[in-house]
Coordinates of C-alpha atoms and ligand atoms in Angstrom, one line a residue:
X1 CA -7.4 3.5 11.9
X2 CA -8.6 6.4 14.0
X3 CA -10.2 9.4 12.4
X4 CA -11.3 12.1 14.0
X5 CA -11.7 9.7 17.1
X6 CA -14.1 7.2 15.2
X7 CA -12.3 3.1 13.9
X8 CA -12.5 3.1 10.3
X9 CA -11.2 0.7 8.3
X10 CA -10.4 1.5 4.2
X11 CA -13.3 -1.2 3.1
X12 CA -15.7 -2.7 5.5
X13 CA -19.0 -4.3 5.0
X14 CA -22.3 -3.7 7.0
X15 CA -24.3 -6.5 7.4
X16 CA -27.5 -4.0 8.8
X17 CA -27.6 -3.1 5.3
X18 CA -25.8 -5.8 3.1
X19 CA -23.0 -2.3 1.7
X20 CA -20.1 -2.8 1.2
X21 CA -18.0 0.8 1.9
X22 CA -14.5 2.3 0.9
X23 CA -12.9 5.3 2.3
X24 CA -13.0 7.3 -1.1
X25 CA -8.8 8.3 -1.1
X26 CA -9.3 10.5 -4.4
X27 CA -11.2 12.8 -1.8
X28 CA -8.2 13.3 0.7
X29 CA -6.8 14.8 2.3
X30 CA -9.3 17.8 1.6
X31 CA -12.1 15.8 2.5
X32 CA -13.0 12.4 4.5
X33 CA -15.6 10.7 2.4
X34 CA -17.3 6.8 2.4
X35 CA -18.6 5.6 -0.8
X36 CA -20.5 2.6 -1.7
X37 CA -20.0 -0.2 -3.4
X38 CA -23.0 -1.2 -4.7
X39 CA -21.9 -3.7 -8.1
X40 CA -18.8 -5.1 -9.7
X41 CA -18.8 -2.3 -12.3
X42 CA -18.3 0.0 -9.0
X43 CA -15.5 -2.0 -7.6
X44 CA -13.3 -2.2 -10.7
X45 CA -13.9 1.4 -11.5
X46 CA -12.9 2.2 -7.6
X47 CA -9.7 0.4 -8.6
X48 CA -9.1 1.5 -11.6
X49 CA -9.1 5.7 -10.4
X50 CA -7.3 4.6 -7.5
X51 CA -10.4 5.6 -5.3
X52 CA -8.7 2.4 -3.1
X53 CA -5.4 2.0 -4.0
X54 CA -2.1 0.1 -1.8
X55 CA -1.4 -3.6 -3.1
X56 CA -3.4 -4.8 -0.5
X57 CA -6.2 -2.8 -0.8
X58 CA -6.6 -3.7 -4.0
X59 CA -6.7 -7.4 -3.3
X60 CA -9.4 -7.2 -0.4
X61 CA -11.6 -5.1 -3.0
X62 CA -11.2 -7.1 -6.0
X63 CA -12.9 -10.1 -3.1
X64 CA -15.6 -7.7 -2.5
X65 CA -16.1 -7.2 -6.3
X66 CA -16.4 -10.9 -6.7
X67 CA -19.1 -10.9 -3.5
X68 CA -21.1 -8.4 -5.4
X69 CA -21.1 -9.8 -8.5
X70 CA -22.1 -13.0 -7.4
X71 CA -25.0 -11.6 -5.2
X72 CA -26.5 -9.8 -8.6
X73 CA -25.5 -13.1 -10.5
X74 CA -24.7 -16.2 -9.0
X75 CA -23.3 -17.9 -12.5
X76 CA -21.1 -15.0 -12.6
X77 CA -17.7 -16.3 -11.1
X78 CA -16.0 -16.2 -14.0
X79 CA -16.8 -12.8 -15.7
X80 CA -16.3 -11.3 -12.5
X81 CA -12.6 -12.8 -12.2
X82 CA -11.9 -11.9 -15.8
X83 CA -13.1 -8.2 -15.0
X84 CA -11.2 -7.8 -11.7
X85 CA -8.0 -9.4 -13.4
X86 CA -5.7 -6.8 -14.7
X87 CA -6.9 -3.5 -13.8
X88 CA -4.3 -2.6 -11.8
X89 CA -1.4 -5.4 -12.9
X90 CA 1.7 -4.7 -10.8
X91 CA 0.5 -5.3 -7.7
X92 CA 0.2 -9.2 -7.5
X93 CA -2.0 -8.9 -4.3
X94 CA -5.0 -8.7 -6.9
X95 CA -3.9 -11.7 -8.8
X96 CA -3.5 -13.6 -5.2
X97 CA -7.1 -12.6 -4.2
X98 CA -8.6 -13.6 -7.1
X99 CA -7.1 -17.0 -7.7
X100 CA -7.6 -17.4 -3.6
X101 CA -11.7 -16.8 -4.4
X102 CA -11.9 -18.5 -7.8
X103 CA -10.3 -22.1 -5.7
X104 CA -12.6 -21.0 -2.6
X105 CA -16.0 -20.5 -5.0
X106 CA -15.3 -23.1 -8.0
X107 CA -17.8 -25.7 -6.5
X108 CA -20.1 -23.7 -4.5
X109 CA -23.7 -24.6 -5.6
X110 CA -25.4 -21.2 -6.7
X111 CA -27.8 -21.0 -4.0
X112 CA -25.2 -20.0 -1.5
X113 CA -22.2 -18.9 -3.5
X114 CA -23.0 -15.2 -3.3
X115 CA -23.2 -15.8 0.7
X116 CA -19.7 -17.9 0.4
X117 CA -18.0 -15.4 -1.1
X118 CA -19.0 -12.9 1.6
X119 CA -17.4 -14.9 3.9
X120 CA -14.5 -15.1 2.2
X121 CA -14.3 -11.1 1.1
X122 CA -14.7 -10.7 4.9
X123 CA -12.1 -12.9 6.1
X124 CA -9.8 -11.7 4.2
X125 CA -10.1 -8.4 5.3
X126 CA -9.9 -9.7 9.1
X127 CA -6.3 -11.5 7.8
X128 CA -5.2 -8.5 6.0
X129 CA -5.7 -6.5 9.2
X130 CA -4.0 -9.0 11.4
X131 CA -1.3 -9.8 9.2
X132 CA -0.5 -6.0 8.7
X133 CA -0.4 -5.5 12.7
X134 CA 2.2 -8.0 12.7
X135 CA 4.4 -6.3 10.1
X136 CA 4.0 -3.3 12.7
X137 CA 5.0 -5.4 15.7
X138 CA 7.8 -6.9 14.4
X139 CA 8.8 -4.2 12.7
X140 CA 8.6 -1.7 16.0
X141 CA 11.2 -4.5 17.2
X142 CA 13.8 -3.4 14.5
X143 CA 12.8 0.7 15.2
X144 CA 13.4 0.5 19.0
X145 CA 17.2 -1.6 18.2
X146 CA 18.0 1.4 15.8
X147 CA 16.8 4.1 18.3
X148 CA 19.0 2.4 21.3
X149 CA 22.0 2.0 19.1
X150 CA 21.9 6.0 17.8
X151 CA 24.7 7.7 18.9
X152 CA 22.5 11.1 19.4
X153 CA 21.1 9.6 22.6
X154 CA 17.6 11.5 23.2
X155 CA 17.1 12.5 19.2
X156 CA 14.3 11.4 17.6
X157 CA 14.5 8.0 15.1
X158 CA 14.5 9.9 11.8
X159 CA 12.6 7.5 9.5
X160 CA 12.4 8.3 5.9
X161 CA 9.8 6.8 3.9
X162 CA 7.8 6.7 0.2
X163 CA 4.1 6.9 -1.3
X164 CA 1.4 5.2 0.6
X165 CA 2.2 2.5 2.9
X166 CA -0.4 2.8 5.5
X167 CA -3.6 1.8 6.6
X168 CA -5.6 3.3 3.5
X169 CA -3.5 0.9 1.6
X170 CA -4.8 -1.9 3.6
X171 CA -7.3 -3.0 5.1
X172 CA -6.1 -1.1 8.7
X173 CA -2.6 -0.5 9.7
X174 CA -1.1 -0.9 6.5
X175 CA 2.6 -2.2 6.3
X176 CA 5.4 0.2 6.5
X177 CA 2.9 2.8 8.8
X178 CA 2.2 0.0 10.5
X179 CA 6.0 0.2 11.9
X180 CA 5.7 3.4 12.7
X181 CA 2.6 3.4 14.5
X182 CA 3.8 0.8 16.6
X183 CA 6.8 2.2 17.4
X184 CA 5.3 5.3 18.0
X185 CA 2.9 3.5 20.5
X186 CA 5.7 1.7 22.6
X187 CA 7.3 5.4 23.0
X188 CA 10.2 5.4 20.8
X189 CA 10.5 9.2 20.0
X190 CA 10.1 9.3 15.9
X191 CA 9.9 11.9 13.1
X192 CA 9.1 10.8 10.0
X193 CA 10.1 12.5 6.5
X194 CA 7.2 12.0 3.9
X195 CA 8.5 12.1 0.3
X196 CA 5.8 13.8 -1.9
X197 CA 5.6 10.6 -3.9
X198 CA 4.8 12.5 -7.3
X199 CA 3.3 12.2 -9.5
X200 CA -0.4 11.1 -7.7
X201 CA 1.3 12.4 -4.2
X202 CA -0.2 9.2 -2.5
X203 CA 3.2 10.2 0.2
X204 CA 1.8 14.5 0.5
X205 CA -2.0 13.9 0.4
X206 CA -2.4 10.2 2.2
X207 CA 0.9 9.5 4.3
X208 CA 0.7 12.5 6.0
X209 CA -2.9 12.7 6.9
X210 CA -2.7 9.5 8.1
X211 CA 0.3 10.3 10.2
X212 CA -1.5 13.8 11.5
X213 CA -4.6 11.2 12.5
X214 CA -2.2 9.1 14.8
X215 CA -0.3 12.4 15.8
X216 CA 3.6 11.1 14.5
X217 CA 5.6 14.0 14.0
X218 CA 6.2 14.2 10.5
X219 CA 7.6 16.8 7.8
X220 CA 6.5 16.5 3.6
X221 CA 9.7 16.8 1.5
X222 CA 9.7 16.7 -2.4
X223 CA 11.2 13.5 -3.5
X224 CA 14.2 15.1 -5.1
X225 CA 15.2 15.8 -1.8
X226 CA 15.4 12.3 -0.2
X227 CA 19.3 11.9 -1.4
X228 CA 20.0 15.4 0.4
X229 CA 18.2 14.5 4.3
X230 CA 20.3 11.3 4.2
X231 CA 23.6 12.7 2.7
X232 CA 23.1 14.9 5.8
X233 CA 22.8 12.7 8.4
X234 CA 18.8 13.5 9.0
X235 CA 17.5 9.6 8.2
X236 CA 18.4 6.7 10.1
X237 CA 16.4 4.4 8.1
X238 CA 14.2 4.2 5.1
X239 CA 10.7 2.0 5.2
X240 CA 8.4 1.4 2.1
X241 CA 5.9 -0.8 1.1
X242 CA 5.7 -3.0 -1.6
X243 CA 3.7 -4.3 -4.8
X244 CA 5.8 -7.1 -5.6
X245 CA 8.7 -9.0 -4.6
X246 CA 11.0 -11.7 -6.7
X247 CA 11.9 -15.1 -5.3
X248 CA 15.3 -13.4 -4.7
X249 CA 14.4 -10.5 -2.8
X250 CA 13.6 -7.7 -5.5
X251 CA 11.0 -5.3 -4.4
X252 CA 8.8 -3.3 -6.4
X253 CA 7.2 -0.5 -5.4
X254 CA 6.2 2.9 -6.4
X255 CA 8.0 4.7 -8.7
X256 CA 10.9 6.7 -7.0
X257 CA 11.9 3.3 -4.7
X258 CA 14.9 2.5 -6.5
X259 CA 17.0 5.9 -6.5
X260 CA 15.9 5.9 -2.6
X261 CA 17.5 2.7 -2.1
X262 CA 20.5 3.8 -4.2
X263 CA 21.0 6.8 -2.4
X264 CA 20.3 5.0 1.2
X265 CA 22.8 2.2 0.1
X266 CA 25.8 5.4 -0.6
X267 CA 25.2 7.0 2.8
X268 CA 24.6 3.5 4.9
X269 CA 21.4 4.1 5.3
X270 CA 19.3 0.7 6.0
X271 CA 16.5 0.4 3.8
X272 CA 13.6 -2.0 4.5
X273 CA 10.8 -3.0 3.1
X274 CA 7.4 -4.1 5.1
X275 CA 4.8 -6.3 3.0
X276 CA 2.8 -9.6 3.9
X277 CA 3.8 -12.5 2.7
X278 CA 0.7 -12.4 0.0
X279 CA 3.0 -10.2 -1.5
X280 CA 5.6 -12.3 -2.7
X281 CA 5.6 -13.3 -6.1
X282 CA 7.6 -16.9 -5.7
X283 CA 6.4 -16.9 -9.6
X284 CA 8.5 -14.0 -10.2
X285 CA 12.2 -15.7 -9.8
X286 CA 14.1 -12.4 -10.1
X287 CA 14.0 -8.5 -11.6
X288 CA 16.1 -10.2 -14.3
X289 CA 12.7 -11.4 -15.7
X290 CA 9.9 -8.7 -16.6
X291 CA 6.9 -8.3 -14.9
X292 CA 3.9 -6.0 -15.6
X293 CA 5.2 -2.1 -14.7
X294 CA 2.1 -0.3 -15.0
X295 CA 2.0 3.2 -17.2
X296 CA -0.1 5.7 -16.1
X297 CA -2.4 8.5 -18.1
X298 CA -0.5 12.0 -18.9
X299 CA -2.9 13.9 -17.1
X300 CA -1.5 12.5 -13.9
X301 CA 1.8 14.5 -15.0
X302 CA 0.7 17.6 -16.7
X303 CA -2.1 18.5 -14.4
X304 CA -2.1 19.5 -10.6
X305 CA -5.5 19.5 -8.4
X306 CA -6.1 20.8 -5.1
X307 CA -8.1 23.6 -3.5
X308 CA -7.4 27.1 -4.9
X309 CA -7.7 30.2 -2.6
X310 CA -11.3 30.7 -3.1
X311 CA -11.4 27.3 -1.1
X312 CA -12.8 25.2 -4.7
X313 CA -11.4 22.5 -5.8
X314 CA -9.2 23.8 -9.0
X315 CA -6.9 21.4 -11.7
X316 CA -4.7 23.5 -13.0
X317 CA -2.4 22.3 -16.5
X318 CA 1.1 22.6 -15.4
X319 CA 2.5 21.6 -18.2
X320 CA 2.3 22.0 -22.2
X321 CA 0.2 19.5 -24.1
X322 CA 3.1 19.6 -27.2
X323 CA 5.8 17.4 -24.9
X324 CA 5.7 13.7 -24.6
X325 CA 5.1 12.3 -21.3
X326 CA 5.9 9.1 -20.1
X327 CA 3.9 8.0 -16.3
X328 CA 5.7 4.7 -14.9
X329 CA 4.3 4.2 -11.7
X330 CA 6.2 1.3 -10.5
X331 CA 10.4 0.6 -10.2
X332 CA 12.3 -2.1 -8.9
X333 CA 15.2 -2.0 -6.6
X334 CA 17.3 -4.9 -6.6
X335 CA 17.9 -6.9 -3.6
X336 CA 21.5 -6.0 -3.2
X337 CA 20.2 -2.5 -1.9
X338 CA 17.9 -4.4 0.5
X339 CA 18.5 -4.2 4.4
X340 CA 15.8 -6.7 5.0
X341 CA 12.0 -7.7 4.5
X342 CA 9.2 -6.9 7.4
X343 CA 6.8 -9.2 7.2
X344 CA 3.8 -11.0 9.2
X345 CA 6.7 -13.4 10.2
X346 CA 9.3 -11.6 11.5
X347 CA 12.4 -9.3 9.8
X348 CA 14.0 -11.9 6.9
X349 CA 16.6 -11.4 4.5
X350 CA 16.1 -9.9 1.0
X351 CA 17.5 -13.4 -0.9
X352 CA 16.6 -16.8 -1.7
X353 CA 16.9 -19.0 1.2
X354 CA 15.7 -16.3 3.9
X355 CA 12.6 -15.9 1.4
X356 CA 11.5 -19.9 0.3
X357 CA 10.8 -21.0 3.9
X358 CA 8.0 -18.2 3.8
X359 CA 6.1 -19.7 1.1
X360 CA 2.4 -20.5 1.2
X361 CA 1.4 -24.0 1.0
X362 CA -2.0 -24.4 0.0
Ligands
MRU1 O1 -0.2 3.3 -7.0 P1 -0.5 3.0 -5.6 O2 -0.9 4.1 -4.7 O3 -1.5 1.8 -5.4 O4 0.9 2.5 -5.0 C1 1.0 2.0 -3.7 C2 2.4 1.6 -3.4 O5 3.3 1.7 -4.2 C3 2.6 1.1 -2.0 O6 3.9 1.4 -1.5 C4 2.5 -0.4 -2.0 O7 1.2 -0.8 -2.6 C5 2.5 -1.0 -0.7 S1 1.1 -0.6 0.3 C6 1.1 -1.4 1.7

């Protein structure tokens, strides 16, 4: 990703100095800070406060954590697996990373474990990267069919989309940004309408700095609103990422997902969702089953952060402490509201059969 006119990626390491650095995303949009990460304690708690953040994101780090774990400790492997395991439990990126590293590292001799699981951490990262500009490719495909077939020749593609999907929750690109960006890059005219994505505002703080980086035209709407810009005619498609999906096309994803999808499916809007393959749960047979939704703190709720008119950084409370709050930060919408799946592979269909040729064997 371009900032300011320099590549970044959202975790990189430098050999020149053996670091291993992360965009901090708790800092933006206010402010563009790199962190390091200098132990495993680092890594998990970068995880756990969302400092990286995106399903797979999460997965590249937790392969990082296990590389600087293992370079403090080389008989570590296991406590740094347990550690990572869990912090953040719906996205099953993390539990593919790990299990990925623990069959990669189980019978590396100590002496150069720490310098295997480098090499691992890193390539990764170089998949993750590759595999997300290929969501964006094939993806771009489907934007440029939908922009020839509107019927308001010369009007932007109106693209609706939720949370975080872009290169900060990847390692660069991202998935459903990715689209975008390279649709955006082939010409296609595009404006994009950011839901807010409360309650952490991963769609207000991150999408749209990402999207004022690459210059896409974009405009923030609360996510109340979704249901309104496509009851209007103002979306021709919805894009979102994902943190999980069933064996029969389910797809979870941050909170607010589903009633897009619901409202989308009751004005014909196509809804897609863009995710690698690693992303896929063929574990997970269908939304009938549970999976892990993660609950978040209160806080996240009652309080609101940002800069106040002094130009500080302020929290403010904007709610009482007496009422009960309840923070789900994932839903899933069934695969029955599912246009189709972008992934590394091409566009496939949100069932069964379209998904089990796609599985991993290894
Ligand atoms: O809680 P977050 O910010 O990690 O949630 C992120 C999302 O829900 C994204 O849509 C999903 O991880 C896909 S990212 C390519």
């Amino acid at each position: 990703m371009r900032v300011e006119g320099k590549e970044y990626r959202s975790i990189w390491h430098e050999p020149a100095t053996d670091q291993v650095r992360i965009i901090d995303q708790t800092r933006l949009p206010h402010h563009f800070e790199i962190r390091t990460l200098a132990t495993l304690a680092e890594a998990c708690e970068a995880i756990r406060v969302m400092r990286v953040r995106g399903a797979p994101l999460i997965g590249v780090t937790a392969a990082f954590g296990v590389y600087l774990a293992l370079r403090e400790n080389p008989a570590g492997l296991a406590d740094a697996l347990a550690q990572l395991q869990g912090i953040r439990p719906t996205a099953v990126n993390l539990r593919w990373a790990l299990d990925r590293a623990a069959r990669t590292l189980a019978r590396e001799p100590a002496d150069s474990i720490a310098t295997r699981a480098l090499r691992f951490a890193n390539k990764l990262a170089d998949a993750d990267s590759a595999c997300c500009e290929a969501i964006g490719e094939h993806g771009s495909v489907l934007l440029e069919r939908l922009w020839r077939g509107k019927t308001r020749r010369g009007h932007p593609l109106q693209v609706l989309t939720h949370c975080n999907a872009g290169a900060l929750a990847a390692v660069d690109w991202g998935t459903a940004l990715a689209v975008i960006f390279k649709a955006a890059a082939k010409g296609i005219p595009l404006h994009v309408w950011v839901d807010e994505t409360r309650p952490r505002n991963q769609g207000a703080a991150l999408t749209c700095w990402e999207l004022r980086q690459a210059g896409v035209e974009h405009s923030l709407i609360v996510d109340s609103a979704a249901g309104h810009v496509m009851s209007r005619g103002m979306a021709d498609v919805c894009i979102t990422g994902s943190d999980r999906v069933s064996a029969a096309g389910d797809v979870c994803n941050k909170i607010g997902t589903y009633p897009l999808a619901l409202a989308a499916k009751d004005n014909q809007v196509p809804f897609y969702a863009a995710l690698p393959l690693s992303t896929i749960d063929f574990d997970w047979s269908s939304m009938a089953a549970p999976i892990p939704i993660e609950e978040r703190g209160a806080g996240e709720v009652s309080m609101a952060s940002g800069i106040g008119a002094d130009g500080e950084e302020a929290e403010v409370r904007q709610y009482p402490e007496s009422s009960a709050i309840r923070n789900f930060a994932f839903d899933i919408t069934p695969a029955r509201l599912v246009s189709g799946i972008i992934t590394e592979r091409g566009v496939v269909g949100a069932n069964r059969e379209s998904l089990l040729p796609c599985r991993e064997r290894d």
